[in-house]
Tab-separated table of C-alpha atoms in Angstrom:
chain	number	residue	atom	x	y	z
A	7	ARG	CA	9.265	-13.315	19.017
A	8	PHE	CA	11.788	-11.086	17.308
A	9	ALA	CA	10.536	-7.582	18.445
A	10	THR	CA	7.747	-5.887	20.449
A	11	GLY	CA	6.468	-2.405	20.873
A	12	LEU	CA	5.746	-1.838	17.219
A	13	ASP	CA	2.888	0.299	15.930
A	14	GLU	CA	0.675	-1.685	13.559
A	15	VAL	CA	3.239	-3.134	11.281
A	16	MET	CA	1.912	-3.622	7.711
A	17	GLY	CA	4.891	-5.394	6.059
A	18	VAL	CA	8.161	-7.121	6.818
A	19	TRP	CA	11.132	-7.157	4.439
A	20	PRO	CA	14.342	-9.186	5.200
A	21	THR	CA	17.471	-7.129	4.433
A	22	ALA	CA	20.316	-9.203	5.804
A	23	PRO	CA	20.765	-12.191	8.107
A	24	HIS	CA	19.162	-11.480	11.539
A	25	GLN	CA	17.714	-8.164	10.134
A	26	VAL	CA	14.343	-6.989	8.725
A	27	VAL	CA	12.808	-3.631	7.828
A	28	VAL	CA	9.165	-3.035	8.870
A	29	ALA	CA	6.642	-0.402	8.068
A	30	GLN	CA	5.049	1.104	11.283
A	31	ARG	CA	2.487	3.880	11.193
A	32	PRO	CA	5.074	6.592	12.071
A	33	GLU	CA	8.175	5.301	10.406
A	34	LEU	CA	10.136	2.735	8.332
A	35	THR	CA	12.218	0.843	11.045
A	36	ARG	CA	15.282	-1.457	10.622
A	37	LEU	CA	15.310	-4.281	13.312
A	38	THR	CA	18.643	-5.993	13.834
A	39	ASP	CA	19.497	-8.903	16.130
A	40	GLN	CA	23.176	-7.967	16.891
A	41	ASP	CA	24.056	-10.616	19.493
A	42	GLY	CA	22.449	-13.640	17.711
A	43	ASP	CA	20.007	-14.428	20.585
A	44	GLY	CA	16.963	-14.375	18.257
A	45	GLU	CA	15.511	-11.022	19.394
A	46	ALA	CA	16.140	-7.613	17.806
A	47	ASP	CA	18.202	-5.333	19.975
A	48	LEU	CA	18.830	-2.446	17.588
A	49	PHE	CA	15.967	-0.327	16.195
A	50	GLU	CA	16.864	2.222	13.682
A	51	THR	CA	14.483	4.804	12.084
A	52	LEU	CA	15.131	4.793	8.201
A	53	ALA	CA	12.371	7.151	7.096
A	54	ASP	CA	9.625	9.200	8.869
A	55	GLN	CA	9.123	12.099	6.502
A	56	TRP	CA	5.295	11.784	6.604
A	57	ASN	CA	4.941	13.014	10.187
A	58	TYR	CA	2.182	10.686	11.599
A	59	SER	CA	-0.574	12.765	13.307
A	60	GLY	CA	-2.640	9.960	14.994
A	61	HIS	CA	-5.405	9.662	12.450
A	62	PRO	CA	-6.744	6.030	12.697
A	63	TYR	CA	-6.569	5.568	8.959
A	64	GLU	CA	-2.891	6.721	8.536
A	65	TRP	CA	-1.432	3.328	7.602
A	66	THR	CA	2.160	2.858	6.192
A	67	PHE	CA	1.976	-0.177	3.905
A	68	GLY	CA	5.138	-2.085	2.753
A	69	PRO	CA	8.034	-2.226	2.417
A	70	VAL	CA	9.295	-4.195	-0.709
A	71	GLY	CA	12.620	-3.941	-2.259
A	72	ASP	CA	14.037	-3.976	-5.816
A	73	ARG	CA	17.326	-5.433	-7.101
A	74	ALA	CA	19.082	-2.164	-6.771
A	75	GLY	CA	18.369	-2.166	-2.934
A	76	ASN	CA	15.707	0.469	-3.115
A	77	LEU	CA	12.796	0.087	-0.644
A	78	TYR	CA	9.187	1.137	-1.393
A	79	GLY	CA	6.260	1.934	0.824
A	80	THR	CA	2.837	3.484	0.430
A	81	LEU	CA	0.936	6.040	2.638
A	82	ALA	CA	-2.835	5.808	3.015
A	83	CYS	CA	-4.268	9.190	2.096
A	84	TRP	CA	-6.301	10.122	5.320
A	85	PHE	CA	-5.078	12.711	7.715
A	86	PHE	CA	-6.600	15.627	9.683
A	87	PRO	CA	-6.415	18.636	7.338
A	88	THR	CA	-6.104	22.218	8.511
A	89	GLN	CA	-8.592	23.190	5.966
A	90	ARG	CA	-12.319	22.455	6.447
A	91	TYR	CA	-14.937	21.488	3.761
A	92	GLU	CA	-18.731	21.675	3.555
A	93	PRO	CA	-19.554	19.102	2.637
A	94	GLU	CA	-16.729	16.781	3.455
A	95	PRO	CA	-14.906	15.779	0.189
A	96	TYR	CA	-15.025	12.048	1.060
A	97	SER	CA	-15.828	9.597	3.832
A	98	GLY	CA	-13.291	9.678	6.658
A	99	TRP	CA	-12.682	13.411	7.008
A	100	GLU	CA	-15.584	13.738	9.370
A	101	ILE	CA	-14.044	11.296	11.923
A	102	GLU	CA	-13.262	13.235	14.986
A	103	PRO	CA	-9.634	13.332	16.016
A	104	PRO	CA	-8.512	10.872	18.863
A	105	SER	CA	-7.324	12.208	22.164
A	106	PHE	CA	-3.730	11.662	21.082
A	107	TYR	CA	-4.014	13.477	17.815
A	108	ARG	CA	-1.185	16.024	17.257
A	109	PRO	CA	-2.569	19.062	15.166
A	110	SER	CA	0.951	20.387	14.747
A	111	ALA	CA	2.351	17.144	13.170
A	112	GLN	CA	2.523	18.771	9.713
A	113	THR	CA	1.419	15.591	8.115
A	114	ALA	CA	2.898	15.023	4.514
A	115	TRP	CA	2.832	12.818	1.574
A	116	ARG	CA	-0.499	11.107	2.284
A	117	GLY	CA	-1.570	9.240	-0.789
A	118	TRP	CA	1.863	8.812	-2.075
A	119	CYS	CA	4.194	5.873	-2.869
A	120	PHE	CA	7.781	6.628	-1.623
A	121	GLN	CA	11.184	5.204	-2.424
A	122	LEU	CA	13.991	4.934	0.072
A	123	THR	CA	17.405	4.492	-1.722
A	124	PRO	CA	20.314	2.393	-0.318
A	125	ALA	CA	21.895	5.747	0.604
A	126	GLY	CA	18.886	6.656	2.796
A	127	GLU	CA	17.269	9.236	0.517
A	128	PHE	CA	13.561	9.581	0.859
A	129	ILE	CA	12.026	10.162	-2.726
A	130	PRO	CA	8.328	10.808	-3.154
A	131	PHE	CA	7.815	8.340	-6.071
A	132	ALA	CA	4.262	8.528	-7.291
A	133	ASN	CA	0.850	9.925	-5.986
A	134	GLY	CA	-2.777	9.475	-6.309
A	135	LEU	CA	-3.347	6.523	-3.967
A	136	ARG	CA	-6.185	5.993	-1.494
A	137	SER	CA	-5.617	2.927	0.762
A	138	PRO	CA	-2.864	0.999	-1.052
A	139	ASN	CA	-2.696	-2.142	1.138
A	140	GLY	CA	-0.166	-4.157	-0.897
A	141	LEU	CA	3.021	-3.662	-2.820
A	142	GLY	CA	4.821	-6.208	-4.921
A	143	VAL	CA	7.903	-6.163	-7.248
A	144	SER	CA	7.663	-8.295	-10.339
A	145	PRO	CA	10.343	-10.724	-11.578
A	146	ASP	CA	11.080	-7.908	-14.077
A	147	ASP	CA	11.874	-5.658	-11.184
A	148	GLU	CA	8.857	-3.475	-11.764
A	149	LEU	CA	6.701	-2.054	-8.942
A	150	PHE	CA	2.994	-2.841	-8.493
A	151	VAL	CA	0.442	-1.548	-5.926
A	152	ALA	CA	-2.928	-3.086	-5.054
A	153	GLU	CA	-5.516	-0.191	-4.313
A	154	ASN	CA	-8.651	-0.623	-2.269
A	155	GLN	CA	-11.970	0.621	-3.662
A	156	GLY	CA	-13.652	3.801	-2.309
A	157	GLU	CA	-13.892	7.460	-3.312
A	158	TYR	CA	-12.425	8.028	-6.717
A	159	PHE	CA	-12.065	4.207	-7.204
A	160	ALA	CA	-15.317	2.400	-7.982
A	161	ALA	CA	-13.506	-1.030	-7.807
A	162	CYS	CA	-10.221	-2.273	-6.433
A	163	VAL	CA	-7.344	-1.987	-8.965
A	164	LEU	CA	-3.765	-3.191	-9.502
A	165	HIS	CA	-1.486	-0.243	-10.419
A	166	HIS	CA	1.640	-0.616	-12.348
A	167	VAL	CA	3.627	2.312	-10.646
A	168	SER	CA	6.084	4.291	-12.582
A	169	ARG	CA	8.019	7.297	-11.143
A	170	ASN	CA	6.126	10.609	-11.070
A	171	SER	CA	2.840	9.028	-12.147
A	172	PHE	CA	-0.569	10.187	-10.906
A	173	LEU	CA	-2.863	7.227	-10.070
A	174	GLY	CA	-6.248	8.869	-9.664
A	175	HIS	CA	-6.929	10.081	-6.161
A	176	PRO	CA	-6.479	13.928	-5.668
A	177	ASN	CA	-5.510	13.888	-2.012
A	178	GLY	CA	-1.830	13.493	-2.858
A	179	LEU	CA	-1.904	16.668	-4.600
A	180	PHE	CA	-1.599	18.571	-1.422
A	181	TRP	CA	2.156	17.841	-1.720
A	182	GLY	CA	4.722	17.487	-4.529
A	183	PRO	CA	5.822	19.417	-7.544
A	184	ASP	CA	2.221	19.455	-8.921
A	185	ALA	CA	0.698	20.588	-5.592
A	186	VAL	CA	-2.448	22.638	-5.672
A	187	PRO	CA	-3.980	24.547	-2.702
A	188	ASP	CA	-7.250	22.649	-3.031
A	189	PRO	CA	-7.064	19.215	-4.830
A	190	PHE	CA	-10.771	18.713	-4.442
A	191	SER	CA	-11.546	21.676	-6.643
A	192	VAL	CA	-9.677	19.955	-9.678
A	193	PRO	CA	-12.331	18.873	-12.154
A	194	LEU	CA	-12.794	15.249	-12.542
A	195	GLU	CA	-12.002	15.569	-16.250
A	196	GLU	CA	-8.653	16.983	-15.461
A	197	LEU	CA	-7.861	14.159	-12.949
A	198	GLU	CA	-8.861	11.549	-15.614
A	199	ARG	CA	-6.634	13.199	-18.055
A	200	ARG	CA	-3.617	13.147	-15.685
A	201	ARG	CA	-3.888	9.668	-14.319
A	202	LYS	CA	-2.147	6.509	-15.377
A	203	LEU	CA	-4.780	3.932	-15.926
A	204	PRO	CA	-4.696	0.781	-13.696
A	205	ALA	CA	-3.252	-2.482	-15.105
A	206	VAL	CA	-6.210	-4.520	-13.875
A	207	ILE	CA	-9.627	-3.551	-12.375
A	208	PHE	CA	-11.219	-6.242	-10.176
A	209	PRO	CA	-15.071	-6.153	-10.664
A	210	TYR	CA	-16.517	-4.857	-7.479
A	211	GLY	CA	-18.184	-7.553	-5.485
A	212	LEU	CA	-17.451	-10.359	-7.801
A	213	MET	CA	-13.675	-10.033	-7.464
A	214	GLY	CA	-12.635	-8.443	-4.414
A	215	GLN	CA	-13.557	-5.472	-2.063
A	216	SER	CA	-10.240	-4.947	-0.186
A	217	LEU	CA	-7.178	-5.949	-2.038
A	218	SER	CA	-4.045	-6.766	-0.343
A	219	GLN	CA	-0.428	-7.919	-1.240
A	220	PRO	CA	0.318	-9.037	-4.880
A	221	LEU	CA	2.772	-11.917	-5.026
A	222	TRP	CA	4.417	-13.439	-8.250
A	223	ASP	CA	4.714	-17.275	-8.725
A	224	THR	CA	8.427	-17.691	-8.841
A	225	THR	CA	8.311	-21.349	-7.766
A	226	GLY	CA	9.256	-22.760	-11.141
A	227	GLY	CA	6.189	-24.824	-11.493
A	228	ARG	CA	6.164	-26.248	-7.885
A	229	PHE	CA	2.857	-24.494	-7.173
A	230	GLY	CA	1.282	-25.473	-10.482
A	231	PRO	CA	0.974	-24.117	-14.014
A	232	PHE	CA	0.978	-20.436	-12.921
A	233	SER	CA	4.639	-19.469	-13.390
A	234	GLY	CA	4.933	-15.684	-14.075
A	235	GLN	CA	1.459	-15.005	-12.923
A	236	LEU	CA	0.606	-13.434	-9.613
A	237	PHE	CA	-1.725	-13.947	-6.695
A	238	VAL	CA	-3.394	-11.330	-4.623
A	239	GLY	CA	-5.645	-11.690	-1.548
A	240	ASP	CA	-8.753	-10.021	-0.414
A	241	GLN	CA	-9.309	-8.784	3.139
A	242	THR	CA	-13.105	-8.500	3.003
A	243	HIS	CA	-14.102	-11.588	0.990
A	244	SER	CA	-11.339	-13.836	2.499
A	245	THR	CA	-10.272	-14.985	-0.963
A	246	LEU	CA	-7.327	-15.507	-3.074
A	247	MET	CA	-7.322	-14.243	-6.813
A	248	ARG	CA	-4.990	-15.000	-9.813
A	249	VAL	CA	-3.796	-12.333	-12.193
A	250	ALA	CA	-2.176	-12.725	-15.648
A	251	LEU	CA	-0.401	-9.656	-16.974
A	252	GLU	CA	1.015	-8.797	-20.355
A	253	LYS	CA	2.778	-5.647	-21.712
A	254	VAL	CA	1.289	-4.011	-24.842
A	255	ARG	CA	3.013	-1.006	-26.400
A	256	GLY	CA	4.946	-0.476	-23.086
A	257	GLU	CA	1.833	-0.519	-20.868
A	258	VAL	CA	0.885	-3.453	-18.578
A	259	GLN	CA	-2.568	-4.751	-18.680
A	260	GLY	CA	-4.211	-8.058	-17.664
A	261	ALA	CA	-7.103	-10.062	-16.406
A	262	CYS	CA	-8.031	-11.485	-12.940
A	263	PHE	CA	-9.577	-14.844	-12.090
A	264	PRO	CA	-11.178	-16.343	-8.949
A	265	PHE	CA	-8.658	-18.870	-7.370
A	266	ARG	CA	-9.534	-19.899	-3.761
A	267	ARG	CA	-12.260	-18.927	-1.282
A	268	GLY	CA	-13.293	-20.186	2.087
A	269	PHE	CA	-10.384	-18.778	4.209
A	270	ALA	CA	-11.131	-18.383	7.943
A	271	CYS	CA	-10.847	-14.634	7.596
A	272	GLY	CA	-9.226	-11.851	5.497
A	273	VAL	CA	-6.182	-12.641	3.399
A	274	ASN	CA	-3.675	-9.811	4.020
A	275	ARG	CA	-0.183	-10.995	3.272
A	276	LEU	CA	1.341	-13.836	1.079
A	277	VAL	CA	4.684	-15.579	0.759
A	278	PHE	CA	5.898	-18.714	-0.947
A	279	ALA	CA	7.765	-21.241	1.094
A	280	ASP	CA	10.794	-23.103	-0.194
A	281	ASP	CA	8.752	-26.185	-0.900
A	282	GLY	CA	6.413	-24.164	-3.263
A	283	SER	CA	3.574	-23.948	-0.915
A	284	LEU	CA	1.792	-20.646	-0.354
A	285	LEU	CA	1.480	-19.132	3.152
A	286	ALA	CA	-1.344	-16.620	3.724
A	287	GLY	CA	-1.209	-14.245	6.650
A	288	GLN	CA	-4.840	-13.477	7.803
A	289	THR	CA	-6.643	-11.118	10.034
A	290	ASP	CA	-10.116	-10.002	10.973
A	291	ARG	CA	-8.900	-6.862	12.801
A	292	GLY	CA	-9.993	-3.515	11.549
A	293	TRP	CA	-12.329	-4.781	8.860
A	294	ALA	CA	-15.006	-7.377	9.086
A	295	SER	CA	-14.304	-10.151	6.768
A	296	VAL	CA	-16.019	-13.350	5.563
A	297	GLY	CA	-15.246	-16.054	8.024
A	298	GLY	CA	-14.807	-13.671	10.827
A	299	GLN	CA	-12.080	-15.675	12.671
């Protein structure tokens, strides 16, 4: 046990010996074991600009890091708005606030990907996300985000995320340089014109229903003939899928393939071990999953 008292951690990123950064609902936190006893004794807030309100779907996913030392995270789009809609713009808005909800939280940057620089600067990086439960940095040091299907996304997708890109969901337009008073009044045709198309679309039902973390095969052949390709889990179907990408005229595109099914429950996080084997972190909490363990 390295640390306790954390709020629904959705990612762990090692940054130094005896040190990791985790994404909690309300903040990005650096945990350090200063005295070498195996447990963290220093907890430092690195970023909390999104002002968690207590909405049950306000997850913070990540972090992952690039070669320059930047960290990246994503923020699920849900929050309790001050504006009311009839009818509600999408499923989730009608959920009643819990007893600990803070209406004065001034929630921000929901539906965004953010960058945290080595100097500690919080940069809203790209928007248009829904429930982006998985980030990965490719061997070419490019950022990818796995997105769950739902409103505005008819199937799960893998985004190649570039700075200032709009990825499709209007909720993020409440904030940022292109903010509008009512994002849900923006015509679908205008959203389509603005958005950066996903690199891969996973056919709904056949190939995933709740994508999780993408992970590149950097084992040098120890895992099989998949070097340079990536794997991504699915929480609902309890499966693992394989993805091959290519860059055409500067844009990333690719194809997805079934790889392994029959896990005991949802596949949420992945990491390769030193011997080339693949470890899968699994859960059945929050969503029902095939297997149900």
